[in-house]
DNA sequence: GATACACTGTGTCAATCGATAGATATTGTC
DNA sequence: GACAATATCTATCGATTGACACAGTGTATC
């Protein structure tokens, strides 16, 4: 019998022993999926790296796909946690017909900064960044979920703000492309941290601040050119 | 005996019959590598799709790795062809100590526009775009070559121009990050064209023009904020 | 028309993949 | 201590992978 959801934690008559095992598998799987991709990372590698037995993956996650989906859910939850501070204020501003371009621009900057926080903080950030980047090119289980998350929590809020600042419709393809270019400023930092460029720079605490500053400055410059 | 480089085309006493076969393999391999990644695309798929026999890949390219490297060389050559119109003028301007910020900014815009041309024109663009994007996350043979190409033909020229405009050193990590953000505007359009966002927009002739316009406008806005 | 080279086909190899069966071990409840 | 649920182990399955050996076919040159 497969276990997947019910790890038995806290349920009477059960044990929470497997919780550690489950977490170890998830952590190692995240690193290996990030490094080698969904197909490239074998369940054997994951099991060995996590110090567990091969069938443990089937036991806890049903199959390889279930394991990957579990990782995605973790990332989605993490993103929601980081964006929850800004998004309500964005919605409020969008509902307010008297919101000024300056206010909207400031919220756009804050939304992008929150997105930077998502991809630069927390445990195993580098691996989570790579999963993010891989979602742009790779065909994996749960990809829809990953994209729905990105659209809902990052892209659509930015699009709505940006369109209002431009005084255009959200449905305008031009605004979609402009928003993509805007977000591309951040997404490009999600590539493999072992690459020469990012290795030379490094995304530690100090450079993260610089990164937020750059995104803010360049976003402000772009918005000012529209509504000075 | 493996053939790889010498397809015998034009050499006396040989046949050029295999040139078609070689090209068919290259085309199908590009599509499949782009769609499923280096490990994900099997040589059997490629051979079947190209309408050739499995050992034909070994015959023409030595092995799977040789086939992939051949594709990369094609992309590199293609990039060089598209950038060759701008890069000499960029070098000339960088060598000229009296080049004005306006001139440098214009050249930066043209370099980025040429990069847009690279990723939006020619046969099998969508697949080549994906290979480009995959190079950011995937570990493949010939990756060094791919990056060296990107650095030399796109990143370094932009970095040099952008640094001069800012009046800072090329070695400044801040300038590296700013240039990454700048180029990220274009790179984000290299993701999978089957994704909902890009599918809704489409990167046909009309939108390519719009894309160039957006990149130019936003780059101008960013540069003006620095040196008004 | 014989010879050499270019090219294509059949068949098969060892290695690795995800997944499963089934036995055993551990832990908590009664 | 009996029992059941949870957890982990050994061993193996069928499928697919890249690569190779080797025979066969076609064409140009002398």
Short mmCIF file of C-alpha atoms (C1' of nucleotides) in Angstrom, two decimals:
data_model
loop_
_atom_site.label_atom_id
_atom_site.label_comp_id
_atom_site.label_asym_id
_atom_site.label_seq_id
_atom_site.Cartn_x
_atom_site.Cartn_y
_atom_site.Cartn_z
CA UNK A 1 0.00 0.00 0.00
CA UNK A 2 1.31 3.38 -0.97
CA UNK A 3 1.54 6.06 1.65
CA UNK A 4 2.13 9.38 -0.10
CA UNK A 5 -0.05 11.82 1.80
CA UNK A 6 -0.40 10.12 5.16
CA UNK A 7 2.98 9.89 6.77
CA UNK A 8 1.19 9.01 9.93
CA UNK A 9 2.59 11.97 11.75
CA UNK A 10 0.55 12.55 14.87
CA UNK A 11 -2.15 10.07 14.03
CA UNK A 12 -2.78 7.79 17.01
CA UNK A 13 -1.34 4.37 16.67
CA UNK A 14 1.25 5.43 14.14
CA UNK A 15 4.85 6.53 14.11
CA UNK A 16 6.53 9.70 12.94
CA UNK A 17 9.78 7.90 12.30
CA UNK A 18 9.54 8.16 8.56
CA UNK A 19 9.23 11.93 8.55
CA UNK A 20 13.00 12.34 8.64
CA UNK A 21 13.42 9.89 5.78
CA UNK A 22 10.77 11.66 3.76
CA UNK A 23 12.46 15.03 4.25
CA UNK A 24 15.90 13.66 3.43
CA UNK A 25 14.59 12.25 0.16
CA UNK A 26 12.93 15.56 -0.71
CA UNK A 27 16.09 17.56 -0.05
CA UNK A 28 18.38 15.30 -2.02
CA UNK A 29 15.86 14.99 -4.82
CA UNK A 30 15.60 18.77 -5.10
CA UNK A 31 19.36 19.07 -5.51
CA UNK A 32 19.60 16.26 -8.03
CA UNK A 33 16.57 17.29 -10.09
CA UNK A 34 18.01 20.80 -10.20
CA UNK A 35 21.44 19.59 -11.22
CA UNK A 36 20.48 16.95 -13.79
CA UNK A 37 16.84 17.57 -14.66
CA UNK A 38 13.83 15.36 -14.17
CA UNK A 39 14.92 12.56 -16.47
CA UNK A 40 18.60 13.03 -15.78
CA UNK A 41 18.31 12.44 -12.06
CA UNK A 42 17.76 8.75 -11.37
CA UNK A 43 15.84 7.42 -8.43
CA UNK A 44 18.90 5.38 -7.55
CA UNK A 45 21.06 8.49 -7.26
CA UNK A 46 18.43 10.15 -5.11
CA UNK A 47 18.01 7.15 -2.83
CA UNK A 48 21.75 6.69 -2.42
CA UNK A 49 22.33 10.38 -1.81
CA UNK A 50 19.57 10.52 0.75
CA UNK A 51 20.95 7.43 2.46
CA UNK A 52 17.75 5.48 1.99
CA UNK A 53 16.70 2.42 0.10
CA UNK A 54 15.48 2.55 -3.47
CA UNK A 55 11.91 1.41 -2.80
CA UNK A 56 11.62 4.10 -0.13
CA UNK A 57 10.82 6.56 -2.91
CA UNK A 58 7.90 4.41 -4.05
CA UNK A 59 6.83 4.00 -0.46
CA UNK A 60 6.71 7.71 0.35
CA UNK A 61 5.84 9.29 -2.99
CA UNK A 62 4.27 6.53 -5.06
CA UNK A 63 6.68 7.00 -7.93
CA UNK A 64 9.27 9.35 -9.37
CA UNK A 65 6.59 11.68 -10.65
CA UNK A 66 4.99 11.94 -7.22
CA UNK A 67 8.34 12.87 -5.74
CA UNK A 68 8.78 15.65 -8.26
CA UNK A 69 5.28 16.97 -7.69
CA UNK A 70 5.92 17.06 -3.96
CA UNK A 71 8.96 19.25 -4.59
CA UNK A 72 6.94 21.59 -6.77
CA UNK A 73 4.30 21.91 -4.08
CA UNK A 74 7.02 22.92 -1.62
CA UNK A 75 8.25 25.59 -4.00
CA UNK A 76 4.74 26.87 -4.64
CA UNK A 77 4.04 27.11 -0.92
CA UNK A 78 7.34 28.91 -0.40
CA UNK A 79 6.56 31.39 -3.15
CA UNK A 80 3.12 32.06 -1.68
CA UNK A 81 4.72 32.75 1.69
CA UNK A 82 7.11 35.33 0.26
CA UNK A 83 4.61 37.09 -1.97
CA UNK A 84 1.81 37.28 0.60
CA UNK A 85 3.20 40.51 2.05
CA UNK A 86 2.87 42.46 -1.21
CA UNK A 87 0.07 40.94 -3.24
CA UNK A 88 -2.85 42.13 -1.05
CA UNK A 89 -1.58 45.71 -1.35
CA UNK A 90 -1.28 45.27 -5.09
CA UNK A 91 -4.88 44.08 -5.33
CA UNK A 92 -6.05 46.97 -3.19
CA UNK A 93 -4.25 49.50 -5.38
CA UNK A 94 -5.65 47.93 -8.55
CA UNK A 95 -9.16 48.15 -7.10
CA UNK A 96 -8.60 51.80 -6.26
CA UNK A 97 -9.41 53.90 -9.34
CA UNK A 98 -7.55 56.85 -7.85
CA UNK A 99 -4.24 55.11 -7.33
CA UNK A 100 -1.49 57.33 -8.74
CA UNK A 101 1.18 56.19 -11.21
CA UNK A 102 3.78 56.83 -8.53
CA UNK A 103 2.01 54.50 -6.12
CA UNK A 104 1.53 51.85 -8.78
CA UNK A 105 5.18 52.09 -9.79
CA UNK A 106 6.28 51.70 -6.19
CA UNK A 107 4.13 48.59 -5.84
CA UNK A 108 5.57 47.20 -9.05
CA UNK A 109 9.07 47.66 -7.64
CA UNK A 110 8.05 45.97 -4.40
CA UNK A 111 6.48 43.05 -6.25
CA UNK A 112 9.66 42.52 -8.24
CA UNK A 113 11.75 42.83 -5.10
CA UNK A 114 9.59 40.20 -3.43
CA UNK A 115 10.20 37.97 -6.44
CA UNK A 116 13.94 38.52 -6.00
CA UNK A 117 13.50 37.46 -2.38
CA UNK A 118 11.77 34.27 -3.53
CA UNK A 119 14.70 33.27 -5.70
CA UNK A 120 17.45 34.32 -3.30
CA UNK A 121 16.39 33.24 0.18
CA UNK A 122 15.66 30.08 2.10
CA UNK A 123 17.38 26.71 2.18
CA UNK A 124 18.60 25.20 -1.09
CA UNK A 125 17.92 28.43 -2.95
CA UNK A 126 20.33 27.60 -5.71
CA UNK A 127 18.55 24.36 -6.46
CA UNK A 128 15.13 25.96 -6.28
CA UNK A 129 16.33 28.67 -8.65
CA UNK A 130 17.39 26.03 -11.12
CA UNK A 131 14.05 24.24 -10.89
CA UNK A 132 12.48 27.60 -11.67
CA UNK A 133 14.74 28.09 -14.68
CA UNK A 134 14.21 24.53 -15.86
CA UNK A 135 10.47 25.07 -15.89
CA UNK A 136 11.08 27.44 -18.79
CA UNK A 137 12.52 24.77 -21.02
CA UNK A 138 11.96 21.32 -19.60
CA UNK A 139 8.88 19.15 -19.90
CA UNK A 140 8.18 17.76 -16.44
CA UNK A 141 5.26 16.44 -14.40
CA UNK A 142 3.42 19.20 -12.60
CA UNK A 143 4.63 21.80 -15.04
CA UNK A 144 1.14 23.27 -15.29
CA UNK A 145 1.10 23.78 -11.56
CA UNK A 146 4.48 25.47 -11.71
CA UNK A 147 3.37 27.88 -14.41
CA UNK A 148 0.00 28.58 -12.87
CA UNK A 149 1.91 29.58 -9.76
CA UNK A 150 4.29 31.87 -11.61
CA UNK A 151 1.47 33.52 -13.52
CA UNK A 152 -0.75 34.03 -10.51
CA UNK A 153 1.84 35.19 -8.03
CA UNK A 154 4.30 37.13 -10.14
CA UNK A 155 3.46 37.68 -13.77
CA UNK A 156 -0.20 38.69 -13.57
CA UNK A 157 0.25 41.17 -10.71
CA UNK A 158 3.16 42.79 -12.57
CA UNK A 159 1.18 42.81 -15.81
CA UNK A 160 -1.82 44.45 -14.16
CA UNK A 161 0.31 47.16 -12.53
CA UNK A 162 2.40 47.76 -15.60
CA UNK A 163 -0.67 47.99 -17.84
CA UNK A 164 -2.32 50.50 -15.51
CA UNK A 165 0.86 52.60 -15.50
CA UNK A 166 0.87 52.53 -19.29
CA UNK A 167 -2.83 53.22 -19.41
CA UNK A 168 -3.40 50.13 -21.53
CA UNK A 169 -5.39 46.92 -21.28
CA UNK A 170 -4.05 43.81 -19.57
CA UNK A 171 -5.05 41.85 -22.63
CA UNK A 172 -2.83 43.88 -24.92
CA UNK A 173 -0.09 41.57 -26.30
CA UNK A 174 2.30 44.49 -26.16
CA UNK A 175 1.85 44.71 -22.41
CA UNK A 176 2.45 40.98 -22.09
CA UNK A 177 5.74 41.35 -23.92
CA UNK A 178 6.76 44.43 -21.94
CA UNK A 179 6.03 42.63 -18.70
CA UNK A 180 8.04 39.62 -19.85
CA UNK A 181 11.01 41.87 -20.56
CA UNK A 182 10.61 43.44 -17.14
CA UNK A 183 10.54 40.12 -15.31
CA UNK A 184 13.37 38.83 -17.48
CA UNK A 185 15.62 41.15 -15.52
CA UNK A 186 15.15 38.87 -12.53
CA UNK A 187 14.66 35.51 -14.20
CA UNK A 188 18.08 35.60 -15.84
CA UNK A 189 19.66 35.31 -12.40
CA UNK A 190 17.98 31.94 -11.97
CA UNK A 191 20.39 30.13 -14.27
CA UNK A 192 22.97 27.63 -13.18
CA UNK A 193 25.08 29.10 -10.40
CA UNK A 194 28.03 27.02 -11.53
CA UNK A 195 28.15 28.99 -14.79
CA UNK A 196 31.16 31.32 -15.10
CA UNK A 197 29.11 34.52 -14.96
CA UNK A 198 27.15 33.83 -11.82
CA UNK A 199 30.10 32.10 -10.21
CA UNK A 200 32.13 35.28 -10.58
CA UNK A 201 29.36 37.40 -9.12
CA UNK A 202 27.77 35.19 -6.51
CA UNK A 203 24.29 35.71 -5.12
CA UNK A 204 25.12 36.17 -1.46
CA UNK A 205 23.54 38.69 0.91
CA UNK A 206 25.36 41.74 -0.34
CA UNK A 207 24.74 41.11 -4.02
CA UNK A 208 21.10 40.32 -3.37
CA UNK A 209 20.68 43.85 -2.02
CA UNK A 210 22.47 45.18 -5.08
CA UNK A 211 20.24 43.06 -7.29
CA UNK A 212 17.11 44.53 -5.71
CA UNK A 213 18.53 48.01 -6.14
CA UNK A 214 19.31 47.40 -9.80
CA UNK A 215 15.86 45.99 -10.49
CA UNK A 216 14.27 48.94 -8.70
CA UNK A 217 16.35 51.57 -10.49
CA UNK A 218 15.83 50.08 -13.92
CA UNK A 219 12.11 49.54 -13.33
CA UNK A 220 11.74 53.12 -12.14
CA UNK A 221 13.60 54.35 -15.21
CA UNK A 222 11.32 52.36 -17.50
CA UNK A 223 8.14 53.52 -15.76
CA UNK A 224 9.25 57.16 -15.67
CA UNK A 225 9.77 57.06 -19.43
CA UNK A 226 6.09 56.16 -19.75
CA UNK A 227 4.48 58.40 -17.15
CA UNK A 228 6.97 61.03 -16.11
CA UNK B 1 36.35 4.30 -39.78
CA UNK B 2 34.54 7.36 -38.53
CA UNK B 3 33.91 10.23 -40.84
CA UNK B 4 32.81 13.25 -38.78
CA UNK B 5 34.59 16.20 -40.40
CA UNK B 6 35.18 14.96 -43.90
CA UNK B 7 31.88 14.36 -45.56
CA UNK B 8 33.79 13.94 -48.76
CA UNK B 9 31.91 16.74 -50.43
CA UNK B 10 33.90 17.89 -53.41
CA UNK B 11 36.91 15.77 -52.69
CA UNK B 12 37.94 13.89 -55.83
CA UNK B 13 37.11 10.26 -55.80
CA UNK B 14 34.32 10.62 -53.28
CA UNK B 15 30.57 11.06 -53.22
CA UNK B 16 28.45 13.84 -51.84
CA UNK B 17 25.45 11.60 -51.46
CA UNK B 18 25.60 11.57 -47.71
CA UNK B 19 25.37 15.33 -47.40
CA UNK B 20 21.59 15.19 -47.49
CA UNK B 21 21.56 12.46 -44.89
CA UNK B 22 23.89 14.45 -42.66
CA UNK B 23 21.75 17.54 -42.91
CA UNK B 24 18.54 15.63 -42.24
CA UNK B 25 20.07 14.17 -39.09
CA UNK B 26 21.23 17.60 -37.95
CA UNK B 27 17.80 19.15 -38.46
CA UNK B 28 15.87 16.42 -36.70
CA UNK B 29 18.43 16.28 -33.90
CA UNK B 30 18.13 20.02 -33.31
CA UNK B 31 14.38 19.74 -32.92
CA UNK B 32 14.54 16.74 -30.63
CA UNK B 33 17.40 18.03 -28.48
CA UNK B 34 15.48 21.29 -28.11
CA UNK B 35 12.26 19.52 -27.21
CA UNK B 36 13.59 16.85 -24.85
CA UNK B 37 17.11 17.90 -23.87
CA UNK B 38 20.40 16.20 -24.53
CA UNK B 39 19.74 13.10 -22.46
CA UNK B 40 16.03 13.08 -23.14
CA UNK B 41 16.37 12.82 -26.89
CA UNK B 42 17.45 9.32 -27.88
CA UNK B 43 19.54 8.53 -30.90
CA UNK B 44 16.82 6.13 -31.99
CA UNK B 45 14.23 8.91 -32.02
CA UNK B 46 16.58 11.10 -34.02
CA UNK B 47 17.42 8.38 -36.52
CA UNK B 48 13.80 7.42 -36.99
CA UNK B 49 12.68 11.03 -37.32
CA UNK B 50 15.40 11.76 -39.84
CA UNK B 51 14.49 8.65 -41.80
CA UNK B 52 17.94 7.17 -41.45
CA UNK B 53 19.46 4.16 -39.81
CA UNK B 54 20.68 4.21 -36.23
CA UNK B 55 24.38 3.66 -37.00
CA UNK B 56 24.25 6.58 -39.44
CA UNK B 57 24.66 8.86 -36.43
CA UNK B 58 27.85 7.06 -35.45
CA UNK B 59 29.01 7.17 -39.02
CA UNK B 60 28.55 10.89 -39.55
CA UNK B 61 29.17 12.28 -36.08
CA UNK B 62 31.13 9.64 -34.20
CA UNK B 63 28.67 9.50 -31.34
CA UNK B 64 25.75 11.32 -29.75
CA UNK B 65 28.08 13.90 -28.27
CA UNK B 66 29.63 14.65 -31.65
CA UNK B 67 26.16 15.21 -33.08
CA UNK B 68 25.32 17.68 -30.35
CA UNK B 69 28.61 19.54 -30.80
CA UNK B 70 27.94 19.82 -34.51
CA UNK B 71 24.62 21.49 -33.74
CA UNK B 72 26.30 23.92 -31.37
CA UNK B 73 28.85 24.83 -34.02
CA UNK B 74 26.01 25.61 -36.40
CA UNK B 75 24.41 27.90 -33.83
CA UNK B 76 27.72 29.61 -33.08
CA UNK B 77 28.35 30.24 -36.76
CA UNK B 78 24.83 31.57 -37.16
CA UNK B 79 25.27 33.93 -34.22
CA UNK B 80 28.56 35.18 -35.62
CA UNK B 81 26.88 35.88 -38.93
CA UNK B 82 24.15 37.98 -37.32
CA UNK B 83 26.40 39.91 -34.95
CA UNK B 84 29.13 40.67 -37.47
CA UNK B 85 27.31 43.77 -38.68
CA UNK B 86 27.37 45.50 -35.30
CA UNK B 87 30.38 44.24 -33.37
CA UNK B 88 33.08 46.00 -35.46
CA UNK B 89 31.34 49.33 -34.90
CA UNK B 90 31.11 48.55 -31.19
CA UNK B 91 34.83 47.88 -31.01
CA UNK B 92 35.58 51.05 -32.93
CA UNK B 93 33.47 53.11 -30.56
CA UNK B 94 35.08 51.52 -27.51
CA UNK B 95 38.52 52.34 -28.92
CA UNK B 96 37.46 55.93 -29.48
CA UNK B 97 37.98 57.87 -26.24
CA UNK B 98 35.74 60.65 -27.51
CA UNK B 99 32.68 58.50 -28.20
CA UNK B 100 29.66 60.19 -26.65
CA UNK B 101 27.18 58.52 -24.29
CA UNK B 102 24.49 58.99 -26.91
CA UNK B 103 26.56 57.13 -29.49
CA UNK B 104 27.42 54.38 -27.03
CA UNK B 105 23.78 54.02 -26.03
CA UNK B 106 22.73 53.78 -29.65
CA UNK B 107 25.29 51.03 -30.22
CA UNK B 108 24.07 49.20 -27.14
CA UNK B 109 20.54 49.28 -28.53
CA UNK B 110 21.75 47.99 -31.88
CA UNK B 111 23.73 45.19 -30.25
CA UNK B 112 20.67 44.07 -28.31
CA UNK B 113 18.54 44.33 -31.45
CA UNK B 114 21.04 42.15 -33.29
CA UNK B 115 20.75 39.64 -30.47
CA UNK B 116 16.99 39.69 -30.89
CA UNK B 117 17.54 38.98 -34.57
CA UNK B 118 19.71 35.99 -33.65
CA UNK B 119 16.96 34.42 -31.58
CA UNK B 120 14.08 35.25 -33.91
CA UNK B 121 15.27 34.60 -37.46
CA UNK B 122 16.44 31.74 -39.60
CA UNK B 123 15.19 28.17 -39.96
CA UNK B 124 14.21 26.23 -36.85
CA UNK B 125 14.45 29.38 -34.72
CA UNK B 126 12.20 28.01 -32.05
CA UNK B 127 14.41 25.01 -31.56
CA UNK B 128 17.57 27.10 -31.58
CA UNK B 129 16.01 29.42 -29.02
CA UNK B 130 15.36 26.46 -26.77
CA UNK B 131 18.92 25.19 -27.12
CA UNK B 132 19.98 28.67 -26.08
CA UNK B 133 17.71 28.60 -23.04
CA UNK B 134 18.73 25.07 -22.14
CA UNK B 135 22.36 26.13 -22.04
CA UNK B 136 21.43 28.18 -18.99
CA UNK B 137 20.40 25.16 -16.97
CA UNK B 138 21.44 21.96 -18.66
CA UNK B 139 24.80 20.22 -18.49
CA UNK B 140 25.65 19.21 -22.03
CA UNK B 141 28.71 18.47 -24.16
CA UNK B 142 30.17 21.59 -25.73
CA UNK B 143 28.61 23.81 -23.10
CA UNK B 144 31.85 25.75 -22.71
CA UNK B 145 31.80 26.53 -26.39
CA UNK B 146 28.21 27.71 -26.13
CA UNK B 147 28.99 30.04 -23.27
CA UNK B 148 32.21 31.33 -24.72
CA UNK B 149 30.16 32.27 -27.74
CA UNK B 150 27.50 34.06 -25.74
CA UNK B 151 30.05 35.93 -23.70
CA UNK B 152 32.17 36.98 -26.64
CA UNK B 153 29.42 37.96 -29.04
CA UNK B 154 26.73 39.35 -26.81
CA UNK B 155 27.52 39.75 -23.14
CA UNK B 156 31.00 41.27 -23.24
CA UNK B 157 30.18 43.86 -25.89
CA UNK B 158 27.09 44.92 -23.95
CA UNK B 159 29.07 44.96 -20.71
CA UNK B 160 31.79 47.12 -22.20
CA UNK B 161 29.30 49.62 -23.64
CA UNK B 162 27.16 49.69 -20.53
CA UNK B 163 30.19 50.20 -18.28
CA UNK B 164 31.45 53.07 -20.42
CA UNK B 165 28.02 54.69 -20.27
CA UNK B 166 28.05 54.33 -16.50
CA UNK B 167 31.63 55.53 -16.32
CA UNK B 168 32.63 52.40 -14.41
CA UNK B 169 35.04 49.51 -14.90
CA UNK B 170 34.11 46.39 -16.86
CA UNK B 171 35.41 44.35 -13.94
CA UNK B 172 32.91 45.87 -11.52
CA UNK B 173 30.53 43.10 -10.33
CA UNK B 174 27.76 45.67 -10.26
CA UNK B 175 28.18 46.24 -13.99
CA UNK B 176 28.09 42.50 -14.58
CA UNK B 177 24.78 42.27 -12.77
CA UNK B 178 23.34 45.32 -14.51
CA UNK B 179 24.30 43.87 -17.87
CA UNK B 180 22.73 40.54 -16.96
CA UNK B 181 19.49 42.29 -16.08
CA UNK B 182 19.65 44.15 -19.39
CA UNK B 183 20.16 41.03 -21.46
CA UNK B 184 17.57 39.20 -19.41
CA UNK B 185 14.98 41.30 -21.21
CA UNK B 186 15.77 39.36 -24.36
CA UNK B 187 16.73 35.97 -22.94
CA UNK B 188 13.34 35.47 -21.31
CA UNK B 189 11.80 35.21 -24.77
CA UNK B 190 13.94 32.15 -25.45
CA UNK B 191 11.80 29.85 -23.31
CA UNK B 192 9.61 27.09 -24.61
CA UNK B 193 7.29 28.46 -27.27
CA UNK B 194 4.67 25.92 -26.30
CA UNK B 195 4.30 27.62 -22.92
CA UNK B 196 1.00 29.46 -22.45
CA UNK B 197 2.58 32.93 -22.34
CA UNK B 198 4.61 32.75 -25.51
CA UNK B 199 1.91 30.77 -27.24
CA UNK B 200 -0.54 33.59 -26.62
CA UNK B 201 1.91 36.18 -27.91
CA UNK B 202 3.77 34.41 -30.69
CA UNK B 203 7.13 35.52 -32.01
CA UNK B 204 6.22 36.15 -35.62
CA UNK B 205 7.42 39.01 -37.81
CA UNK B 206 5.17 41.67 -36.34
CA UNK B 207 5.91 40.86 -32.73
CA UNK B 208 9.63 40.65 -33.41
CA UNK B 209 9.53 44.27 -34.48
CA UNK B 210 7.61 45.12 -31.34
CA UNK B 211 10.12 43.19 -29.29
CA UNK B 212 13.00 45.18 -30.72
CA UNK B 213 11.11 48.38 -30.06
CA UNK B 214 10.46 47.40 -26.45
CA UNK B 215 14.08 46.44 -25.85
CA UNK B 216 15.22 49.71 -27.40
CA UNK B 217 12.81 51.89 -25.44
CA UNK B 218 13.54 50.23 -22.12
CA UNK B 219 17.29 50.26 -22.73
CA UNK B 220 17.15 53.95 -23.64
CA UNK B 221 15.16 54.67 -20.49
CA UNK B 222 17.71 52.85 -18.35
CA UNK B 223 20.67 54.59 -19.97
CA UNK B 224 19.08 58.02 -19.78
CA UNK B 225 18.59 57.55 -16.06
CA UNK B 226 22.36 57.16 -15.79
CA UNK B 227 23.63 59.79 -18.20
CA UNK B 228 20.80 62.14 -19.03
"C1'" DG C 1 35.33 -4.59 -65.04
"C1'" DA C 2 38.13 -4.63 -61.06
"C1'" DT C 3 39.18 -2.11 -57.20
"C1'" DA C 4 38.55 1.34 -53.56
"C1'" DC C 5 35.82 4.18 -51.10
"C1'" DA C 6 31.25 6.07 -49.41
"C1'" DC C 7 27.24 4.79 -47.46
"C1'" DT C 8 23.31 1.89 -45.41
"C1'" DG C 9 21.35 -2.12 -43.38
"C1'" DT C 10 20.65 -6.14 -39.61
"C1'" DG C 11 21.51 -7.85 -35.31
"C1'" DT C 12 23.23 -7.59 -30.74
"C1'" DC C 13 25.79 -6.02 -26.68
"C1'" DA C 14 26.30 -4.36 -21.72
"C1'" DA C 15 24.54 -0.80 -18.88
"C1'" DT C 16 21.03 1.63 -16.76
"C1'" DC C 17 16.43 2.96 -16.08
"C1'" DG C 18 11.78 2.94 -13.03
"C1'" DA C 19 9.11 -0.16 -10.71
"C1'" DT C 20 7.62 -4.20 -8.06
"C1'" DA C 21 7.34 -8.48 -5.20
"C1'" DG C 22 7.97 -10.18 -1.02
"C1'" DA C 23 10.46 -10.89 3.29
"C1'" DT C 24 12.11 -8.59 7.43
"C1'" DA C 25 12.59 -5.09 11.00
"C1'" DT C 26 10.80 -1.54 14.06
"C1'" DT C 27 7.40 0.70 16.86
"C1'" DG C 28 3.13 1.58 19.42
"C1'" DT C 29 -1.39 -0.25 21.29
"C1'" DC C 30 -4.00 -3.44 23.75
"C1'" DG D 1 3.33 -10.94 24.80
"C1'" DA D 2 -0.03 -10.72 20.74
"C1'" DC D 3 -1.15 -7.92 17.13
"C1'" DA D 4 -1.13 -4.43 13.56
"C1'" DA D 5 0.71 -0.52 11.41
"C1'" DT D 6 4.81 1.62 9.85
"C1'" DA D 7 9.16 1.32 7.81
"C1'" DT D 8 13.09 -0.76 5.43
"C1'" DC D 9 15.47 -4.43 3.28
"C1'" DT D 10 17.12 -7.92 -0.81
"C1'" DA D 11 16.37 -9.38 -5.27
"C1'" DT D 12 14.66 -9.01 -9.67
"C1'" DC D 13 11.63 -7.66 -13.63
"C1'" DG D 14 10.92 -5.68 -18.39
"C1'" DA D 15 12.07 -1.78 -21.08
"C1'" DT D 16 15.19 1.42 -23.05
"C1'" DT D 17 19.50 3.40 -23.65
"C1'" DG D 18 24.15 4.36 -26.57
"C1'" DA D 19 27.31 1.88 -29.03
"C1'" DC D 20 29.28 -1.57 -31.89
"C1'" DA D 21 30.48 -5.56 -35.17
"C1'" DC D 22 29.80 -6.81 -39.56
"C1'" DA D 23 27.71 -7.65 -43.88
"C1'" DG D 24 25.70 -5.58 -47.82
"C1'" DT D 25 24.92 -1.84 -51.52
"C1'" DG D 26 26.05 1.87 -54.44
"C1'" DT D 27 29.22 4.79 -57.23
"C1'" DA D 28 33.40 6.75 -59.05
"C1'" DT D 29 38.09 6.00 -60.84
"C1'" DC D 30 41.57 3.63 -63.26
#
